[in-house]
């Protein structure tokens, strides 16, 4: 196996960044393939915290090449800031260790503005991150998107930009009653960014293919989570990309199926940020305690995350739609001290057990989760000090084994704290 897709399999914020950073040690290339600056991947190494939005989580490893592939929507202004912030912390991003696909679509200021105006206007809000993600993917599908390769060619870019600025200004003025964008200002901002980004362009499809021929190890880094997938998530309360494993193939143009494994990352409980159904959501003190212990605040928007019990109906669905080969469980330490840990094992709707997870929002909002309870473990031995599976408290091991039995795939990694080294590897997916 020379390629690993690592995905969040709940509603995002599963702790993928940490798992990817950990696995990067065994990789040569780390690739983002969908989403954009809506992601917030928090990495902690030796107590030092780094939050990444666009740059792949591999960047902390100096010998690894980080790639933004075609499926990502890229905000170059945000990316420029992120690179500058990293360099302040002595993390160097240059054309040697960072590549941007010529085909990635750009997020431009009008995308962020319209994302915000629409959210303000909607009575039934999605709760987007307002990073312009949906509008940028819309432009891509409408074939008026501007790609990185267009941006690198000033003449082409300025022409495409003019058409789009006129199109959006009409809506800003006549539909939203807002100020118009100044085209000339956008051109000069873009000229400045072009100079900076010129060296980073790459045919990343070919690069990945050639790397694979040389036997290099490629890690594909998902953003958001499976239940936010535009096709398979809780539509319309989803993001605008395919967050599931198929998105990794489309989003890179690299399809080495026979060499690929798919690792799903899930939290020992569940969270959701933004609107939309959440069958196992907690509205009680236990939920508050988990939120507090788990520091459940969004890394991108600073919003409080909603918290609930682990949902195995949703997780089984995610295993199926992604073709997962194994799992990583994160934040097990957050459940320490909780006397009875619950997990949803079935859904009941109008007295009947549902056969599977559903995308029907009406049903999801009205189902009754059926829970199974597990005895918890106390705080006497801090879980984040444990490095070997056998040393975990008996009840924590029973909990993990019960999950594995019900989910029918192996749990290979157990994360017991936010730091890179607070990780128990039962089986390294790269070995
Ligand atoms: P958008 O991706 O900004 O369009 O937001 C659509 C939905 O996805 C909202 O509910 C967001 O809160 C959610 N979302 C987007 N990115 C993330 C993420 O990285 N983690 C968790 N939720 C996210």
Tab-separated table of C-alpha atoms and ligand atoms in Angstrom:
chain	number	residue	atom	x	y	z
A	1	UNK	CA	0.000	0.000	0.000
A	2	UNK	CA	1.504	3.288	-1.032
A	3	UNK	CA	-1.408	5.670	-0.762
A	4	UNK	CA	-3.571	6.450	2.224
A	5	UNK	CA	-6.689	8.598	2.137
A	6	UNK	CA	-7.423	10.033	5.583
A	7	UNK	CA	-10.955	11.305	6.039
A	8	UNK	CA	-13.130	12.721	8.778
A	9	UNK	CA	-16.198	10.515	8.985
A	10	UNK	CA	-18.544	12.614	11.127
A	11	UNK	CA	-19.361	16.338	10.699
A	12	UNK	CA	-15.758	17.536	10.575
A	13	UNK	CA	-13.474	18.475	13.481
A	14	UNK	CA	-12.631	14.838	14.203
A	15	UNK	CA	-8.977	15.630	14.826
A	16	UNK	CA	-7.809	14.672	11.328
A	17	UNK	CA	-5.046	17.272	11.309
A	18	UNK	CA	-3.336	15.637	14.230
A	19	UNK	CA	-3.625	12.114	12.777
A	20	UNK	CA	-2.370	13.326	9.381
A	21	UNK	CA	0.528	15.178	10.969
A	22	UNK	CA	1.386	11.995	12.877
A	23	UNK	CA	1.212	9.801	9.743
A	24	UNK	CA	3.168	12.290	7.655
A	25	UNK	CA	6.350	10.960	9.201
A	26	UNK	CA	5.827	7.854	7.042
A	27	UNK	CA	4.936	9.784	3.840
A	28	UNK	CA	6.675	11.692	1.066
A	29	UNK	CA	3.763	13.792	-0.140
A	30	UNK	CA	0.638	15.129	1.615
A	31	UNK	CA	-2.227	16.371	-0.556
A	32	UNK	CA	-5.367	18.422	0.132
A	33	UNK	CA	-8.002	17.439	-2.440
A	34	UNK	CA	-11.235	19.305	-1.553
A	35	UNK	CA	-12.645	22.152	0.499
A	36	UNK	CA	-10.700	25.326	1.164
A	37	UNK	CA	-10.159	27.790	3.966
A	38	UNK	CA	-13.281	26.470	5.717
A	39	UNK	CA	-11.080	23.753	7.229
A	40	UNK	CA	-9.220	24.342	10.465
A	41	UNK	CA	-6.624	21.702	11.264
A	42	UNK	CA	-5.000	22.139	14.659
A	43	UNK	CA	-1.571	20.588	15.142
A	44	UNK	CA	0.317	20.522	18.430
A	45	UNK	CA	3.943	19.454	18.457
A	46	UNK	CA	5.843	19.615	21.759
A	47	UNK	CA	3.193	21.989	23.082
A	48	UNK	CA	3.537	24.371	20.092
A	49	UNK	CA	0.163	24.973	18.407
A	50	UNK	CA	-0.283	25.570	14.660
A	51	UNK	CA	-3.683	26.014	12.991
A	52	UNK	CA	-3.793	25.377	9.254
A	53	UNK	CA	-6.683	26.257	6.976
A	54	UNK	CA	-5.377	25.650	3.472
A	55	UNK	CA	-1.862	24.304	3.693
A	56	UNK	CA	-1.755	20.518	4.084
A	57	UNK	CA	-0.973	19.245	7.569
A	58	UNK	CA	2.272	17.726	6.225
A	59	UNK	CA	3.982	21.103	6.237
A	60	UNK	CA	5.467	20.648	9.707
A	61	UNK	CA	7.695	17.872	8.359
A	62	UNK	CA	10.502	19.572	6.425
A	63	UNK	CA	11.184	16.718	3.963
A	64	UNK	CA	7.565	16.257	2.917
A	65	UNK	CA	6.036	17.945	-0.142
A	66	UNK	CA	2.637	19.515	0.526
A	67	UNK	CA	0.207	19.811	-2.361
A	68	UNK	CA	-3.014	21.718	-2.997
A	69	UNK	CA	-4.681	19.646	-5.702
A	70	UNK	CA	-7.302	20.553	-8.283
A	71	UNK	CA	-10.335	19.779	-6.088
A	72	UNK	CA	-9.530	22.509	-3.561
A	73	UNK	CA	-10.912	26.032	-3.846
A	74	UNK	CA	-8.037	28.321	-2.949
A	75	UNK	CA	-8.124	31.775	-1.439
A	76	UNK	CA	-4.684	33.102	-2.350
A	77	UNK	CA	-4.905	36.009	0.081
A	78	UNK	CA	-5.598	33.621	2.966
A	79	UNK	CA	-2.903	31.268	1.733
A	80	UNK	CA	-0.386	34.109	1.543
A	81	UNK	CA	-1.195	35.071	5.153
A	82	UNK	CA	-0.918	31.450	6.260
A	83	UNK	CA	2.507	31.082	4.622
A	84	UNK	CA	3.705	34.328	6.245
A	85	UNK	CA	2.468	33.220	9.670
A	86	UNK	CA	4.226	29.881	9.314
A	87	UNK	CA	7.480	31.591	8.360
A	88	UNK	CA	7.266	33.695	11.541
A	89	UNK	CA	7.402	30.345	13.365
A	90	UNK	CA	10.369	29.200	11.252
A	91	UNK	CA	8.263	26.833	9.157
A	92	UNK	CA	9.468	27.507	5.655
A	93	UNK	CA	7.078	27.137	2.726
A	94	UNK	CA	8.766	27.421	-0.667
A	95	UNK	CA	8.548	26.013	-4.180
A	96	UNK	CA	10.519	22.959	-3.041
A	97	UNK	CA	8.041	21.778	-0.412
A	98	UNK	CA	4.745	23.268	-1.586
A	99	UNK	CA	2.891	22.907	-4.906
A	100	UNK	CA	-0.416	24.275	-6.157
A	101	UNK	CA	-2.340	22.565	-8.951
A	102	UNK	CA	-2.776	24.707	-12.060
A	103	UNK	CA	-6.405	23.561	-11.983
A	104	UNK	CA	-7.386	24.609	-8.479
A	105	UNK	CA	-10.198	27.180	-8.607
A	106	UNK	CA	-9.732	30.471	-6.844
A	107	UNK	CA	-11.864	31.977	-4.132
A	108	UNK	CA	-12.105	35.690	-4.855
A	109	UNK	CA	-13.473	38.468	-2.631
A	110	UNK	CA	-16.897	38.368	-4.315
A	111	UNK	CA	-17.307	34.715	-3.265
A	112	UNK	CA	-16.813	35.572	0.388
A	113	UNK	CA	-19.119	38.584	0.131
A	114	UNK	CA	-21.976	36.682	-1.464
A	115	UNK	CA	-21.543	33.790	1.008
A	116	UNK	CA	-22.035	36.317	3.819
A	117	UNK	CA	-24.920	38.218	2.213
A	118	UNK	CA	-26.806	35.010	1.459
A	119	UNK	CA	-26.404	33.743	5.007
A	120	UNK	CA	-27.657	37.064	6.336
A	121	UNK	CA	-30.662	36.875	4.064
A	122	UNK	CA	-31.693	33.235	4.609
A	123	UNK	CA	-34.247	32.533	7.304
A	124	UNK	CA	-33.248	28.860	7.307
A	125	UNK	CA	-29.491	29.301	7.723
A	126	UNK	CA	-26.797	26.765	6.756
A	127	UNK	CA	-24.280	28.303	9.156
A	128	UNK	CA	-21.474	28.404	6.570
A	129	UNK	CA	-17.976	29.474	7.532
A	130	UNK	CA	-18.437	32.454	5.146
A	131	UNK	CA	-15.136	31.663	3.471
A	132	UNK	CA	-16.726	31.722	0.012
A	133	UNK	CA	-16.613	27.947	-0.439
A	134	UNK	CA	-20.095	27.340	-1.874
A	135	UNK	CA	-20.001	30.300	-4.291
A	136	UNK	CA	-16.534	29.291	-5.600
A	137	UNK	CA	-17.709	25.727	-6.324
A	138	UNK	CA	-20.827	27.183	-7.947
A	139	UNK	CA	-18.668	29.229	-10.319
A	140	UNK	CA	-16.609	26.138	-11.093
A	141	UNK	CA	-19.757	24.189	-12.036
A	142	UNK	CA	-21.145	27.173	-13.958
A	143	UNK	CA	-17.888	27.353	-15.933
A	144	UNK	CA	-17.155	30.915	-14.989
A	145	UNK	CA	-14.600	29.921	-12.328
A	146	UNK	CA	-11.056	31.263	-12.448
A	147	UNK	CA	-8.332	28.654	-12.040
A	148	UNK	CA	-4.807	29.074	-10.754
A	149	UNK	CA	-3.501	28.685	-14.326
A	150	UNK	CA	-5.764	31.567	-15.435
A	151	UNK	CA	-4.502	33.661	-12.568
A	152	UNK	CA	-0.876	33.158	-13.587
A	153	UNK	CA	-1.638	34.703	-16.991
A	154	UNK	CA	-2.332	38.374	-16.186
A	155	UNK	CA	-4.103	39.206	-19.437
A	156	UNK	CA	-6.443	36.218	-19.215
A	157	UNK	CA	-7.091	36.745	-15.530
A	158	UNK	CA	-7.910	40.446	-15.809
A	159	UNK	CA	-10.401	39.697	-18.580
A	160	UNK	CA	-12.140	36.873	-16.681
A	161	UNK	CA	-12.140	38.943	-13.519
A	162	UNK	CA	-13.850	41.843	-15.284
A	163	UNK	CA	-16.703	39.616	-16.479
A	164	UNK	CA	-17.148	38.140	-13.006
A	165	UNK	CA	-16.905	41.430	-11.138
A	166	UNK	CA	-19.612	42.877	-13.417
A	167	UNK	CA	-21.772	39.787	-12.814
A	168	UNK	CA	-21.411	39.956	-9.022
A	169	UNK	CA	-21.635	43.756	-8.788
A	170	UNK	CA	-25.015	43.610	-10.475
A	171	UNK	CA	-26.240	41.255	-7.739
A	172	UNK	CA	-24.592	43.234	-4.943
A	173	UNK	CA	-26.218	46.443	-6.113
A	174	UNK	CA	-29.617	45.314	-7.343
A	175	UNK	CA	-30.392	42.206	-5.303
A	176	UNK	CA	-28.594	42.659	-1.981
A	177	UNK	CA	-28.481	46.490	-1.928
A	178	UNK	CA	-24.768	46.453	-1.051
A	179	UNK	CA	-21.674	48.321	-2.234
A	180	UNK	CA	-20.014	47.276	-5.468
A	181	UNK	CA	-16.477	45.899	-5.713
A	182	UNK	CA	-13.755	48.044	-7.258
A	183	UNK	CA	-12.335	46.106	-10.228
A	184	UNK	CA	-9.092	48.133	-10.420
A	185	UNK	CA	-8.347	47.509	-6.774
A	186	UNK	CA	-8.860	43.769	-7.250
A	187	UNK	CA	-6.494	43.811	-10.219
A	188	UNK	CA	-3.740	45.496	-8.246
A	189	UNK	CA	-4.190	43.131	-5.259
A	190	UNK	CA	-3.978	40.198	-7.657
A	191	UNK	CA	-0.832	41.541	-9.349
A	192	UNK	CA	0.893	41.607	-5.990
A	193	UNK	CA	-0.174	38.023	-5.184
A	194	UNK	CA	0.794	36.770	-8.657
A	195	UNK	CA	4.408	37.650	-8.151
A	196	UNK	CA	4.443	35.708	-4.885
A	197	UNK	CA	2.625	32.615	-6.163
A	198	UNK	CA	4.215	32.229	-9.597
A	199	UNK	CA	6.802	29.602	-8.510
A	200	UNK	CA	4.273	27.290	-6.840
A	201	UNK	CA	2.264	26.174	-9.925
A	202	UNK	CA	2.450	22.484	-10.857
A	203	UNK	CA	0.709	19.781	-12.875
A	204	UNK	CA	0.016	17.953	-9.625
A	205	UNK	CA	-1.740	15.016	-11.345
A	206	UNK	CA	1.435	14.173	-13.222
A	207	UNK	CA	3.582	14.883	-10.212
A	208	UNK	CA	1.590	12.406	-8.074
A	209	UNK	CA	1.643	9.782	-10.800
A	210	UNK	CA	5.400	10.060	-11.239
A	211	UNK	CA	5.937	10.003	-7.494
A	212	UNK	CA	3.855	6.846	-7.251
A	213	UNK	CA	5.942	5.191	-9.985
A	214	UNK	CA	9.029	5.934	-7.927
A	215	UNK	CA	7.400	4.199	-4.943
A	216	UNK	CA	6.820	7.348	-2.938
A	217	UNK	CA	4.191	7.299	-0.213
A	218	UNK	CA	1.248	9.636	-0.732
A	219	UNK	CA	-1.153	10.753	1.956
A	220	UNK	CA	-4.419	12.340	0.856
A	221	UNK	CA	-5.784	14.678	3.498
A	222	UNK	CA	-9.551	15.111	3.717
A	223	UNK	CA	-11.199	18.206	5.135
A	224	UNK	CA	-14.617	18.533	6.819
A	225	UNK	CA	-16.384	15.179	7.257
A	226	UNK	CA	-18.449	12.573	5.417
A	227	UNK	CA	-21.782	13.813	6.780
A	228	UNK	CA	-21.009	17.223	5.252
A	229	UNK	CA	-20.486	15.701	1.765
A	230	UNK	CA	-22.544	17.534	-0.860
A	231	UNK	CA	-23.945	14.263	-2.264
A	232	UNK	CA	-23.985	11.976	0.755
A	233	UNK	CA	-24.297	14.338	3.723
A	234	UNK	CA	-27.254	15.949	5.438
A	235	UNK	CA	-28.122	18.161	2.447
A	236	UNK	CA	-28.623	21.142	2.377
A	237	UNK	CA	-26.696	21.432	5.673
A	238	UNK	CA	-23.457	20.376	4.028
A	239	UNK	CA	-20.367	21.880	2.507
A	240	UNK	CA	-20.078	22.214	-1.272
A	241	UNK	CA	-17.505	19.522	-2.026
A	242	UNK	CA	-17.257	15.735	-1.958
A	243	UNK	CA	-15.645	15.045	1.387
A	244	UNK	CA	-15.879	11.267	0.911
A	245	UNK	CA	-13.176	9.036	-0.598
A	246	UNK	CA	-14.442	9.474	-4.175
A	247	UNK	CA	-13.617	13.157	-3.780
A	248	UNK	CA	-9.975	12.226	-3.294
A	249	UNK	CA	-9.821	10.643	-6.755
A	250	UNK	CA	-11.665	13.480	-8.520
A	251	UNK	CA	-9.854	16.104	-6.486
A	252	UNK	CA	-6.382	14.862	-7.447
A	253	UNK	CA	-6.761	13.110	-10.807
A	254	UNK	CA	-4.746	10.318	-9.277
A	255	UNK	CA	-6.472	6.939	-9.157
A	256	UNK	CA	-4.205	4.182	-7.904
A	257	UNK	CA	-7.096	2.186	-6.437
A	258	UNK	CA	-5.137	-1.028	-5.945
A	259	UNK	CA	-2.506	0.750	-3.865
A	260	UNK	CA	-4.934	2.731	-1.729
A	261	UNK	CA	-6.212	2.331	1.826
A	262	UNK	CA	-8.812	4.583	3.428
A	263	UNK	CA	-8.543	5.542	7.081
A	264	UNK	CA	-11.591	7.129	8.721
A	265	UNK	CA	-11.046	9.425	11.686
A	266	UNK	CA	-13.823	9.755	14.265
A	267	UNK	CA	-14.143	11.278	17.696
A	268	UNK	CA	-15.157	9.152	20.691
A	269	UNK	CA	-18.297	11.308	20.764
A	270	UNK	CA	-19.793	13.571	18.092
A	271	UNK	CA	-19.810	17.284	17.333
A	272	UNK	CA	-21.324	19.504	14.724
A	273	UNK	CA	-20.730	23.179	14.001
A	274	UNK	CA	-23.322	25.101	12.030
A	275	UNK	CA	-26.935	24.160	11.439
A	276	UNK	CA	-28.524	20.844	10.476
A	277	UNK	CA	-29.762	17.605	12.012
A	278	UNK	CA	-27.775	15.944	14.789
A	279	UNK	CA	-29.690	12.913	16.122
A	280	UNK	CA	-27.504	12.252	19.187
A	281	UNK	CA	-27.079	15.898	20.239
A	282	UNK	CA	-26.900	16.489	23.995
A	283	UNK	CA	-28.592	19.452	25.655
A	284	UNK	CA	-27.574	18.636	29.201
A	285	UNK	CA	-24.706	18.861	31.668
A	286	UNK	CA	-22.916	15.864	30.178
A	287	UNK	CA	-22.869	17.634	26.820
A	288	UNK	CA	-21.520	20.771	28.464
A	289	UNK	CA	-18.840	18.770	30.253
A	290	UNK	CA	-17.699	17.041	27.056
A	291	UNK	CA	-17.668	20.403	25.220
A	292	UNK	CA	-15.567	21.931	27.975
A	293	UNK	CA	-13.124	19.031	28.319
A	294	UNK	CA	-12.836	18.674	24.551
A	295	UNK	CA	-12.361	22.426	23.943
A	296	UNK	CA	-15.086	22.202	21.354
A	297	UNK	CA	-14.706	25.585	19.721
A	298	UNK	CA	-14.286	25.885	15.933
A	299	UNK	CA	-10.696	26.502	14.782
A	300	UNK	CA	-11.908	28.499	11.754
A	301	UNK	CA	-14.909	30.442	13.013
A	302	UNK	CA	-14.525	30.392	16.816
A	303	UNK	CA	-18.121	29.149	17.088
A	304	UNK	CA	-19.094	26.729	19.868
A	305	UNK	CA	-19.522	23.220	18.530
A	306	UNK	CA	-22.691	21.284	19.302
A	307	UNK	CA	-21.893	18.061	21.180
A	308	UNK	CA	-23.547	14.630	21.310
A	309	UNK	CA	-22.946	10.928	21.805
A	310	UNK	CA	-21.147	8.802	19.272
A	311	UNK	CA	-23.528	7.672	16.535
A	312	UNK	CA	-22.762	4.221	15.145
A	313	UNK	CA	-25.636	4.323	12.655
A	314	UNK	CA	-24.000	7.338	11.014
A	315	UNK	CA	-20.543	5.808	11.370
A	316	UNK	CA	-21.577	2.538	9.682
A	317	UNK	CA	-22.967	4.615	6.828
A	318	UNK	CA	-19.670	6.511	6.566
A	319	UNK	CA	-17.721	3.235	6.521
A	320	UNK	CA	-19.883	2.020	3.633
A	321	UNK	CA	-19.865	5.141	1.449
A	322	UNK	CA	-16.114	5.659	1.848
A	323	UNK	CA	-14.998	2.022	1.576
A	324	UNK	CA	-13.006	2.536	4.767
A	325	UNK	CA	-10.298	0.002	5.498
A	326	UNK	CA	-9.626	1.077	9.081
A	327	UNK	CA	-10.417	3.682	11.725
A	328	UNK	CA	-8.683	6.086	14.083
A	329	UNK	CA	-10.536	7.144	17.239
A	330	UNK	CA	-9.650	10.555	18.684
A	331	UNK	CA	-10.272	12.416	21.927
A	332	UNK	CA	-10.781	9.249	23.981
A	333	UNK	CA	-9.245	11.156	26.918
A	334	UNK	CA	-12.166	13.634	26.837
A	335	UNK	CA	-14.544	10.887	28.002
A	336	UNK	CA	-12.457	10.128	31.114
A	337	UNK	CA	-14.502	10.618	34.260
A	338	UNK	CA	-17.880	10.096	32.587
A	339	UNK	CA	-19.642	7.304	34.465
A	340	UNK	CA	-21.794	5.928	31.640
A	341	UNK	CA	-20.760	6.436	28.040
A	342	UNK	CA	-23.532	6.073	25.505
A	343	UNK	CA	-23.427	5.241	21.812
A	344	UNK	CA	-26.375	5.223	19.410
A	345	UNK	CA	-26.713	1.769	17.867
A	346	UNK	CA	-30.037	2.157	16.018
A	347	UNK	CA	-32.580	4.758	14.943
A	348	UNK	CA	-36.310	4.457	15.579
A	349	UNK	CA	-38.764	6.484	13.536
A	350	UNK	CA	-42.527	6.288	14.063
A	351	UNK	CA	-42.071	3.094	16.069
A	352	UNK	CA	-39.971	1.297	13.442
A	353	UNK	CA	-36.202	0.689	13.370
A	354	UNK	CA	-34.598	2.298	10.333
A	355	UNK	CA	-32.349	0.045	8.220
A	356	UNK	CA	-29.638	2.678	7.791
A	357	UNK	CA	-28.671	6.320	8.126
A	358	UNK	CA	-30.816	8.553	5.940
A	359	UNK	CA	-30.399	11.927	4.266
A	360	UNK	CA	-34.051	12.779	4.856
A	361	UNK	CA	-33.817	15.829	7.116
A	362	UNK	CA	-37.387	15.506	8.324
A	363	UNK	CA	-36.732	11.929	9.510
A	364	UNK	CA	-33.319	12.762	10.988
A	365	UNK	CA	-34.832	15.612	12.985
A	366	UNK	CA	-37.467	13.317	14.450
A	367	UNK	CA	-35.795	9.967	14.985
A	368	UNK	CA	-35.236	8.444	18.383
A	369	UNK	CA	-31.688	7.119	18.797
A	370	UNK	CA	-31.454	3.794	20.621
A	371	UNK	CA	-28.470	3.867	22.944
A	372	UNK	CA	-26.183	1.271	24.413
A	373	UNK	CA	-24.279	2.264	27.582
A	374	UNK	CA	-20.716	1.426	28.515
A	375	UNK	CA	-19.048	1.777	31.897
A	376	UNK	CA	-16.581	4.648	31.858
A	377	UNK	CA	-13.161	4.946	33.480
A	378	UNK	CA	-11.984	7.395	36.073
A	379	UNK	CA	-9.362	10.105	35.881
A	380	UNK	CA	-6.859	8.405	38.208
A	381	UNK	CA	-4.552	7.577	35.302
A	382	UNK	CA	-4.480	10.463	32.792
A	383	UNK	CA	-5.077	8.846	29.410
A	384	UNK	CA	-2.721	11.255	27.658
A	385	UNK	CA	0.243	9.664	29.450
A	386	UNK	CA	-0.484	6.239	27.937
A	387	UNK	CA	1.412	5.177	24.812
A	388	UNK	CA	0.580	1.463	24.606
A	389	UNK	CA	-2.899	0.045	24.039
A	390	UNK	CA	-2.531	-2.599	26.773
A	391	UNK	CA	-1.988	0.138	29.382
A	392	UNK	CA	-5.390	1.747	28.773
A	393	UNK	CA	-7.979	1.295	31.574
A	394	UNK	CA	-9.911	-1.979	31.185
A	395	UNK	CA	-13.190	-0.166	30.475
A	396	UNK	CA	-11.575	1.984	27.775
A	397	UNK	CA	-10.291	-1.186	26.075
A	398	UNK	CA	-13.742	-2.804	26.390
A	399	UNK	CA	-15.277	0.315	24.824
A	400	UNK	CA	-12.862	0.219	21.861
A	401	UNK	CA	-13.347	-3.519	21.358
A	402	UNK	CA	-17.147	-3.119	21.453
A	403	UNK	CA	-16.926	-0.405	18.779
A	404	UNK	CA	-14.704	-2.566	16.600
A	405	UNK	CA	-17.094	-5.504	16.882
A	406	UNK	CA	-20.113	-3.394	15.967
A	407	UNK	CA	-18.369	-1.489	13.171
A	408	UNK	CA	-16.652	-4.574	11.732
A	409	UNK	CA	-13.398	-2.829	10.821
A	410	UNK	CA	-10.212	-2.386	12.858
A	411	UNK	CA	-9.435	0.646	14.975
A	412	UNK	CA	-5.729	1.152	14.276
A	413	UNK	CA	-4.980	4.419	16.064
A	414	UNK	CA	-6.187	5.799	19.388
A	415	UNK	CA	-5.555	9.476	20.092
A	416	UNK	CA	-5.412	10.308	23.798
A	417	UNK	CA	-4.462	13.996	23.641
A	418	UNK	CA	-3.886	16.829	21.182
A	419	UNK	CA	-0.087	16.556	21.001
A	420	UNK	CA	1.550	14.566	18.196
A	421	UNK	CA	3.063	12.135	20.693
A	422	UNK	CA	-0.199	11.554	22.596
A	423	UNK	CA	-1.034	8.750	20.204
A	424	UNK	CA	-1.388	4.984	20.570
A	425	UNK	CA	-0.692	3.041	17.398
A	426	UNK	CA	-2.247	-0.409	17.451
A	427	UNK	CA	-1.313	-0.978	13.832
A	428	UNK	CA	0.377	1.583	11.582
A	429	UNK	CA	-1.661	1.792	8.337
A	430	UNK	CA	1.602	2.438	6.445
A	431	UNK	CA	3.373	-0.647	7.732
B	1	LIG	P1	-19.106	25.998	4.200
B	1	LIG	O1	-18.205	24.835	3.976
B	1	LIG	O2	-18.389	27.207	4.725
B	1	LIG	O3	-19.959	26.302	3.015
B	1	LIG	O4	-20.137	25.607	5.392
B	1	LIG	C1	-21.134	24.600	5.207
B	1	LIG	C2	-21.298	23.772	6.484
B	1	LIG	O5	-20.129	22.992	6.693
B	1	LIG	C3	-21.486	24.604	7.770
B	1	LIG	O6	-22.340	23.893	8.629
B	1	LIG	C4	-20.085	24.651	8.352
B	1	LIG	O7	-20.100	24.852	9.740
B	1	LIG	C5	-19.591	23.255	7.984
B	1	LIG	N1	-18.133	23.188	7.873
B	1	LIG	C6	-17.363	23.655	6.868
B	1	LIG	N2	-16.074	23.387	7.111
B	1	LIG	C7	-16.016	22.733	8.274
B	1	LIG	C8	-14.943	22.160	9.033
B	1	LIG	O8	-13.770	22.172	8.653
B	1	LIG	N3	-15.302	21.556	10.189
B	1	LIG	C9	-16.581	21.462	10.602
B	1	LIG	N4	-17.616	21.969	9.919
B	1	LIG	C10	-17.330	22.603	8.771
